[in-house]
Amino acid sequence: MEKLALHGGVPVRKDPLPLFEVNLGEEESKNVLEVLKSRKLVQTHGIWANKFGEMIKDYLGSKYIVLANNGTSTMHLSLIALDIGPGDEVICSPLGWISSGTPSLYQNAIPIYADVDPEFGFINPEDVRKKITSRTKAISVVHTWGLPADLDPILEIGEQYNIPIVEDAAEALGASYKNCKVGTLGIFGSFSTVWNKIITTGEGGFLVSDDQFLADKAKHYGNFAKVPGKGDYFDGLGYNYRMTELMGALGVGQVKRIENNISIRRENAAFLSKQLESLEIDGLQIPKEPNYGKGVWWKYTLLLELKQFCASRDEIVKAIRSEGILCDAPVLPDNLQPFYQNHQIYGTTKCPWDCHYYTGLSLVDYSKMCPEAANYSDRAIWLTGCSPSLNRNDLDSIIHAVEKVLKWYKIN
Ligand SMILES: Cc1ncc(COP(=O)(O)O)c(C=O)c1O
């Protein structure tokens, strides 16, 4: 057996392979230079952000788009547009990213996390049902790690209770659910274009919707709630969440390559799965694509049955990293983050949990809200971001490192 690099052996790679790689083309540099030369840096002065928005609308087949400075702002704007406020609850997904759920708190509403299914980490419709109350005003569903969540059962719940569904598709631009692009089936689809996402504008994001009133409202609040044509007049509490021209210029170049890049990502994932399966390591669960859709594999995530290995998940991650594959372990599920445990976000108050508008259990207990998410996150490894720039040698080195480490720690 090969000695692990962690124990002084020769690493699989000398040049470490990062989890994500930024994929930029010539066109992005050219476009950005154009913006600089034009001196038109904000969306209202230039053409690039709007052009990017039109291209995304075409790509997704959505009627309206709200361009923004990131995918946290877009989640926030969706809740503002839906009139979410104090006393309301929003059911959210615990696996994805913290700011999928926290924008409810910006609105002084209460995030309630639904538990996940053990295989994919998507919110489990049965648990969503259990968590619905008369206070539930929205449900947000994350397409976790770039695979499509099973939307029909969640859309059905939304219809039954008249609750809008926001798709947090930050990680899944281009993924599809039953031949529809994710993000286009809920009332809003929210996307991020931060550096490591399927396409990037550095920071950035957008909301799509087929509802003109809601899209306009989201756009208005993301532009200070400034009333057009009335000078410096603002009709609400707005935010500056606008996308810049530089972001738009990057995006235009990126979106042109999206389909090609997604097919390479899918090939990378298929290659990894085939090779990992051939290793026949008991206790290693290889990620699968759900049979109802197609993923974009933003994070290729392994699940371990830990009793089959004589090392903790964190030790295994450390050993694979030492081999030169910079994989990572998921952070805690969002509901386990400390501020949810001590209910402290606004100064020393317990606001909004002890707000008199809130009629639920005053200090919601987040600690045991999502046992399956905790279990998932304890045994998961983010192996690679499946970047289109990975070559055959990179993919082989990933497999080699996993084989070397898991076989070393395997209990026979
Ligand atoms: C599921 C999910 N939601 C929201 C976000 C927030 O997006 P951003 O980083 O652009 O604010 C991210 C990504 O970072 C994410 O992965």
mmCIF file of C-alpha atoms in Angstrom, residues 186-381:
data_model
loop_
_atom_site.group_PDB
_atom_site.id
_atom_site.type_symbol
_atom_site.label_atom_id
_atom_site.label_comp_id
_atom_site.label_asym_id
_atom_site.label_seq_id
_atom_site.Cartn_x
_atom_site.Cartn_y
_atom_site.Cartn_z
ATOM 1 C CA GLY A 186 -40.852 28.991 -8.544
ATOM 2 C CA ILE A 187 -42.210 32.518 -8.270
ATOM 3 C CA PHE A 188 -38.574 33.657 -8.225
ATOM 4 C CA GLY A 189 -35.322 31.959 -9.172
ATOM 5 C CA SER A 190 -32.258 33.382 -7.438
ATOM 6 C CA PHE A 191 -28.726 32.958 -8.815
ATOM 7 C CA SER A 192 -25.195 33.871 -7.756
ATOM 8 C CA THR A 193 -22.278 34.680 -10.046
ATOM 9 C CA VAL A 194 -19.624 34.928 -7.351
ATOM 10 C CA TRP A 195 -16.156 33.763 -8.454
ATOM 11 C CA ASN A 196 -16.644 30.028 -7.992
ATOM 12 C CA LYS A 197 -20.109 29.615 -9.505
ATOM 13 C CA ILE A 198 -21.166 28.104 -12.862
ATOM 14 C CA ILE A 199 -20.529 31.458 -14.495
ATOM 15 C CA THR A 200 -18.886 34.358 -12.736
ATOM 16 C CA THR A 201 -18.932 38.120 -12.693
ATOM 17 C CA GLY A 202 -16.560 38.272 -9.692
ATOM 18 C CA GLU A 203 -19.394 39.031 -7.293
ATOM 19 C CA GLY A 204 -22.888 39.187 -8.722
ATOM 20 C CA GLY A 205 -26.309 37.641 -9.005
ATOM 21 C CA PHE A 206 -29.743 37.903 -10.530
ATOM 22 C CA LEU A 207 -33.359 37.058 -9.882
ATOM 23 C CA VAL A 208 -35.649 35.779 -12.593
ATOM 24 C CA SER A 209 -39.425 35.705 -12.557
ATOM 25 C CA ASP A 210 -42.381 35.569 -14.918
ATOM 26 C CA ASP A 211 -44.307 37.925 -12.639
ATOM 27 C CA GLN A 212 -43.797 41.479 -13.818
ATOM 28 C CA PHE A 213 -45.201 43.154 -10.711
ATOM 29 C CA LEU A 214 -42.944 41.174 -8.363
ATOM 30 C CA ALA A 215 -39.878 41.555 -10.579
ATOM 31 C CA ASP A 216 -40.383 45.323 -10.833
ATOM 32 C CA LYS A 217 -40.841 45.542 -7.095
ATOM 33 C CA ALA A 218 -37.630 43.596 -6.445
ATOM 34 C CA LYS A 219 -35.755 45.830 -8.895
ATOM 35 C CA HIS A 220 -37.143 48.972 -7.293
ATOM 36 C CA TYR A 221 -36.018 47.969 -3.790
ATOM 37 C CA GLY A 222 -32.609 46.986 -5.094
ATOM 38 C CA ASN A 223 -32.237 50.504 -6.479
ATOM 39 C CA PHE A 224 -32.802 52.425 -3.207
ATOM 40 C CA ALA A 225 -36.618 52.376 -3.713
ATOM 41 C CA LYS A 226 -36.005 55.528 -5.739
ATOM 42 C CA VAL A 227 -39.062 56.622 -7.677
ATOM 43 C CA PRO A 228 -38.113 57.258 -11.304
ATOM 44 C CA GLY A 229 -38.659 60.774 -12.625
ATOM 45 C CA LYS A 230 -39.169 62.313 -9.195
ATOM 46 C CA GLY A 231 -35.658 63.478 -8.341
ATOM 47 C CA ASP A 232 -34.390 62.279 -4.990
ATOM 48 C CA TYR A 233 -37.660 60.753 -3.837
ATOM 49 C CA PHE A 234 -37.787 57.328 -2.223
ATOM 50 C CA ASP A 235 -41.010 55.546 -1.422
ATOM 51 C CA GLY A 236 -39.661 52.833 0.892
ATOM 52 C CA LEU A 237 -36.620 51.394 2.623
ATOM 53 C CA GLY A 238 -34.469 50.453 -0.341
ATOM 54 C CA TYR A 239 -30.982 49.044 -0.807
ATOM 55 C CA ASN A 240 -28.181 49.539 -3.270
ATOM 56 C CA TYR A 241 -27.942 46.044 -4.680
ATOM 57 C CA ARG A 242 -27.125 47.017 -8.245
ATOM 58 C CA MET A 243 -24.902 45.145 -10.649
ATOM 59 C CA THR A 244 -22.058 47.159 -12.200
ATOM 60 C CA GLU A 245 -21.083 47.420 -15.853
ATOM 61 C CA LEU A 246 -17.818 45.594 -15.174
ATOM 62 C CA MET A 247 -19.805 42.640 -13.854
ATOM 63 C CA GLY A 248 -22.087 42.764 -16.879
ATOM 64 C CA ALA A 249 -19.109 42.811 -19.264
ATOM 65 C CA LEU A 250 -17.644 39.723 -17.606
ATOM 66 C CA GLY A 251 -21.028 38.020 -17.674
ATOM 67 C CA VAL A 252 -21.568 38.569 -21.403
ATOM 68 C CA GLY A 253 -18.397 36.618 -22.182
ATOM 69 C CA GLN A 254 -19.221 33.937 -19.628
ATOM 70 C CA VAL A 255 -22.754 33.242 -20.700
ATOM 71 C CA LYS A 256 -21.650 32.572 -24.282
ATOM 72 C CA ARG A 257 -19.643 29.566 -23.095
ATOM 73 C CA ILE A 258 -22.084 28.268 -20.542
ATOM 74 C CA GLU A 259 -23.528 25.308 -22.457
ATOM 75 C CA ASN A 260 -20.117 24.090 -23.542
ATOM 76 C CA ASN A 261 -18.779 24.432 -20.005
ATOM 77 C CA ILE A 262 -21.734 22.601 -18.519
ATOM 78 C CA SER A 263 -21.264 19.661 -20.862
ATOM 79 C CA ILE A 264 -17.593 19.441 -19.831
ATOM 80 C CA ARG A 265 -18.621 19.586 -16.156
ATOM 81 C CA ARG A 266 -21.077 16.756 -16.755
ATOM 82 C CA GLU A 267 -18.415 14.706 -18.546
ATOM 83 C CA ASN A 268 -15.993 15.315 -15.667
ATOM 84 C CA ALA A 269 -18.581 14.140 -13.143
ATOM 85 C CA ALA A 270 -19.463 11.067 -15.227
ATOM 86 C CA PHE A 271 -15.771 10.168 -15.551
ATOM 87 C CA LEU A 272 -15.195 10.523 -11.811
ATOM 88 C CA SER A 273 -18.246 8.415 -10.975
ATOM 89 C CA LYS A 274 -17.246 5.637 -13.361
ATOM 90 C CA GLN A 275 -13.693 5.496 -12.040
ATOM 91 C CA LEU A 276 -14.738 5.707 -8.386
ATOM 92 C CA GLU A 277 -17.291 2.936 -8.845
ATOM 93 C CA SER A 278 -14.623 0.693 -10.347
ATOM 94 C CA LEU A 279 -12.624 1.019 -7.110
ATOM 95 C CA GLU A 280 -15.397 -0.905 -5.292
ATOM 96 C CA ILE A 281 -14.755 0.675 -1.918
ATOM 97 C CA ASP A 282 -17.467 -0.308 0.571
ATOM 98 C CA GLY A 283 -18.616 2.683 2.547
ATOM 99 C CA LEU A 284 -17.993 5.166 -0.256
ATOM 100 C CA GLN A 285 -21.218 6.616 -1.612
ATOM 101 C CA ILE A 286 -20.737 8.118 -5.070
ATOM 102 C CA PRO A 287 -23.027 11.028 -5.992
ATOM 103 C CA LYS A 288 -25.808 10.294 -8.464
ATOM 104 C CA GLU A 289 -27.817 12.543 -10.657
ATOM 105 C CA PRO A 290 -31.509 12.459 -9.740
ATOM 106 C CA ASN A 291 -33.442 10.604 -12.469
ATOM 107 C CA TYR A 292 -35.826 13.526 -13.081
ATOM 108 C CA GLY A 293 -33.233 16.068 -14.180
ATOM 109 C CA LYS A 294 -29.714 17.118 -15.109
ATOM 110 C CA GLY A 295 -27.116 18.635 -12.852
ATOM 111 C CA VAL A 296 -24.277 21.060 -13.430
ATOM 112 C CA TRP A 297 -22.094 19.501 -10.712
ATOM 113 C CA TRP A 298 -20.979 22.660 -8.928
ATOM 114 C CA LYS A 299 -19.608 20.453 -6.168
ATOM 115 C CA TYR A 300 -18.979 16.764 -6.637
ATOM 116 C CA THR A 301 -19.762 15.455 -3.161
ATOM 117 C CA LEU A 302 -18.842 12.074 -1.713
ATOM 118 C CA LEU A 303 -20.624 10.591 1.278
ATOM 119 C CA LEU A 304 -18.824 8.193 3.616
ATOM 120 C CA GLU A 305 -20.207 5.479 5.795
ATOM 121 C CA LEU A 306 -17.833 6.340 8.589
ATOM 122 C CA LYS A 307 -17.959 3.022 10.441
ATOM 123 C CA GLN A 308 -16.195 1.474 7.431
ATOM 124 C CA PHE A 309 -13.089 3.632 7.976
ATOM 125 C CA CYS A 310 -10.692 3.942 10.867
ATOM 126 C CA ALA A 311 -10.433 7.719 10.572
ATOM 127 C CA SER A 312 -12.824 10.615 10.979
ATOM 128 C CA ARG A 313 -14.167 12.451 7.941
ATOM 129 C CA ASP A 314 -11.944 15.419 8.834
ATOM 130 C CA GLU A 315 -8.825 13.226 8.955
ATOM 131 C CA ILE A 316 -9.752 11.743 5.581
ATOM 132 C CA VAL A 317 -10.168 15.247 4.114
ATOM 133 C CA LYS A 318 -6.801 16.250 5.566
ATOM 134 C CA ALA A 319 -5.153 13.176 4.047
ATOM 135 C CA ILE A 320 -6.634 13.787 0.574
ATOM 136 C CA ARG A 321 -5.567 17.445 0.773
ATOM 137 C CA SER A 322 -2.048 16.331 1.678
ATOM 138 C CA GLU A 323 -2.038 14.312 -1.547
ATOM 139 C CA GLY A 324 -2.500 17.620 -3.391
ATOM 140 C CA ILE A 325 -6.264 17.459 -3.964
ATOM 141 C CA LEU A 326 -7.691 20.443 -2.128
ATOM 142 C CA CYS A 327 -11.047 18.942 -1.274
ATOM 143 C CA ASP A 328 -13.051 20.276 1.648
ATOM 144 C CA ALA A 329 -15.683 19.386 4.215
ATOM 145 C CA PRO A 330 -19.053 21.130 4.353
ATOM 146 C CA VAL A 331 -19.607 23.693 7.066
ATOM 147 C CA LEU A 332 -22.283 23.085 9.685
ATOM 148 C CA PRO A 333 -25.866 23.061 8.468
ATOM 149 C CA ASP A 334 -27.079 26.645 8.670
ATOM 150 C CA ASN A 335 -29.451 26.021 11.595
ATOM 151 C CA LEU A 336 -26.476 24.958 13.754
ATOM 152 C CA GLN A 337 -24.575 28.230 13.335
ATOM 153 C CA PRO A 338 -23.980 29.838 16.755
ATOM 154 C CA PHE A 339 -26.172 32.904 16.312
ATOM 155 C CA TYR A 340 -29.193 30.669 15.823
ATOM 156 C CA GLN A 341 -28.407 28.887 19.072
ATOM 157 C CA ASN A 342 -28.170 32.076 21.118
ATOM 158 C CA HIS A 343 -30.765 34.031 19.142
ATOM 159 C CA GLN A 344 -28.555 37.064 19.058
ATOM 160 C CA ILE A 345 -28.174 39.111 15.909
ATOM 161 C CA TYR A 346 -29.369 42.659 16.629
ATOM 162 C CA GLY A 347 -27.226 44.095 19.457
ATOM 163 C CA THR A 348 -27.966 42.402 22.754
ATOM 164 C CA THR A 349 -31.669 41.859 22.002
ATOM 165 C CA LYS A 350 -33.319 38.583 20.972
ATOM 166 C CA CYS A 351 -35.048 40.381 18.121
ATOM 167 C CA PRO A 352 -36.792 39.171 15.930
ATOM 168 C CA TRP A 353 -37.472 35.942 17.851
ATOM 169 C CA ASP A 354 -38.986 37.737 20.841
ATOM 170 C CA CYS A 355 -40.747 40.319 18.690
ATOM 171 C CA HIS A 356 -44.364 40.851 19.787
ATOM 172 C CA TYR A 357 -45.458 40.340 16.183
ATOM 173 C CA TYR A 358 -44.164 36.777 16.330
ATOM 174 C CA THR A 359 -46.746 34.334 17.641
ATOM 175 C CA GLY A 360 -44.643 31.149 17.346
ATOM 176 C CA LEU A 361 -42.526 29.566 20.074
ATOM 177 C CA SER A 362 -40.641 32.632 21.213
ATOM 178 C CA LEU A 363 -37.096 31.278 21.147
ATOM 179 C CA VAL A 364 -37.250 28.739 18.345
ATOM 180 C CA ASP A 365 -34.937 25.794 19.097
ATOM 181 C CA TYR A 366 -32.673 25.399 16.078
ATOM 182 C CA SER A 367 -30.405 22.774 17.582
ATOM 183 C CA LYS A 368 -32.454 19.688 16.663
ATOM 184 C CA MET A 369 -34.350 21.094 13.703
ATOM 185 C CA CYS A 370 -32.568 19.086 10.991
ATOM 186 C CA PRO A 371 -30.922 15.846 12.222
ATOM 187 C CA GLU A 372 -30.537 14.435 8.689
ATOM 188 C CA ALA A 373 -28.735 17.595 7.540
ATOM 189 C CA ALA A 374 -26.327 17.267 10.480
ATOM 190 C CA ASN A 375 -25.738 13.622 9.631
ATOM 191 C CA TYR A 376 -25.210 14.455 5.933
ATOM 192 C CA SER A 377 -22.805 17.236 6.674
ATOM 193 C CA ASP A 378 -20.762 15.064 9.102
ATOM 194 C CA ARG A 379 -20.007 12.473 6.436
ATOM 195 C CA ALA A 380 -19.703 14.555 3.263
ATOM 196 C CA ILE A 381 -16.581 15.507 1.313
#
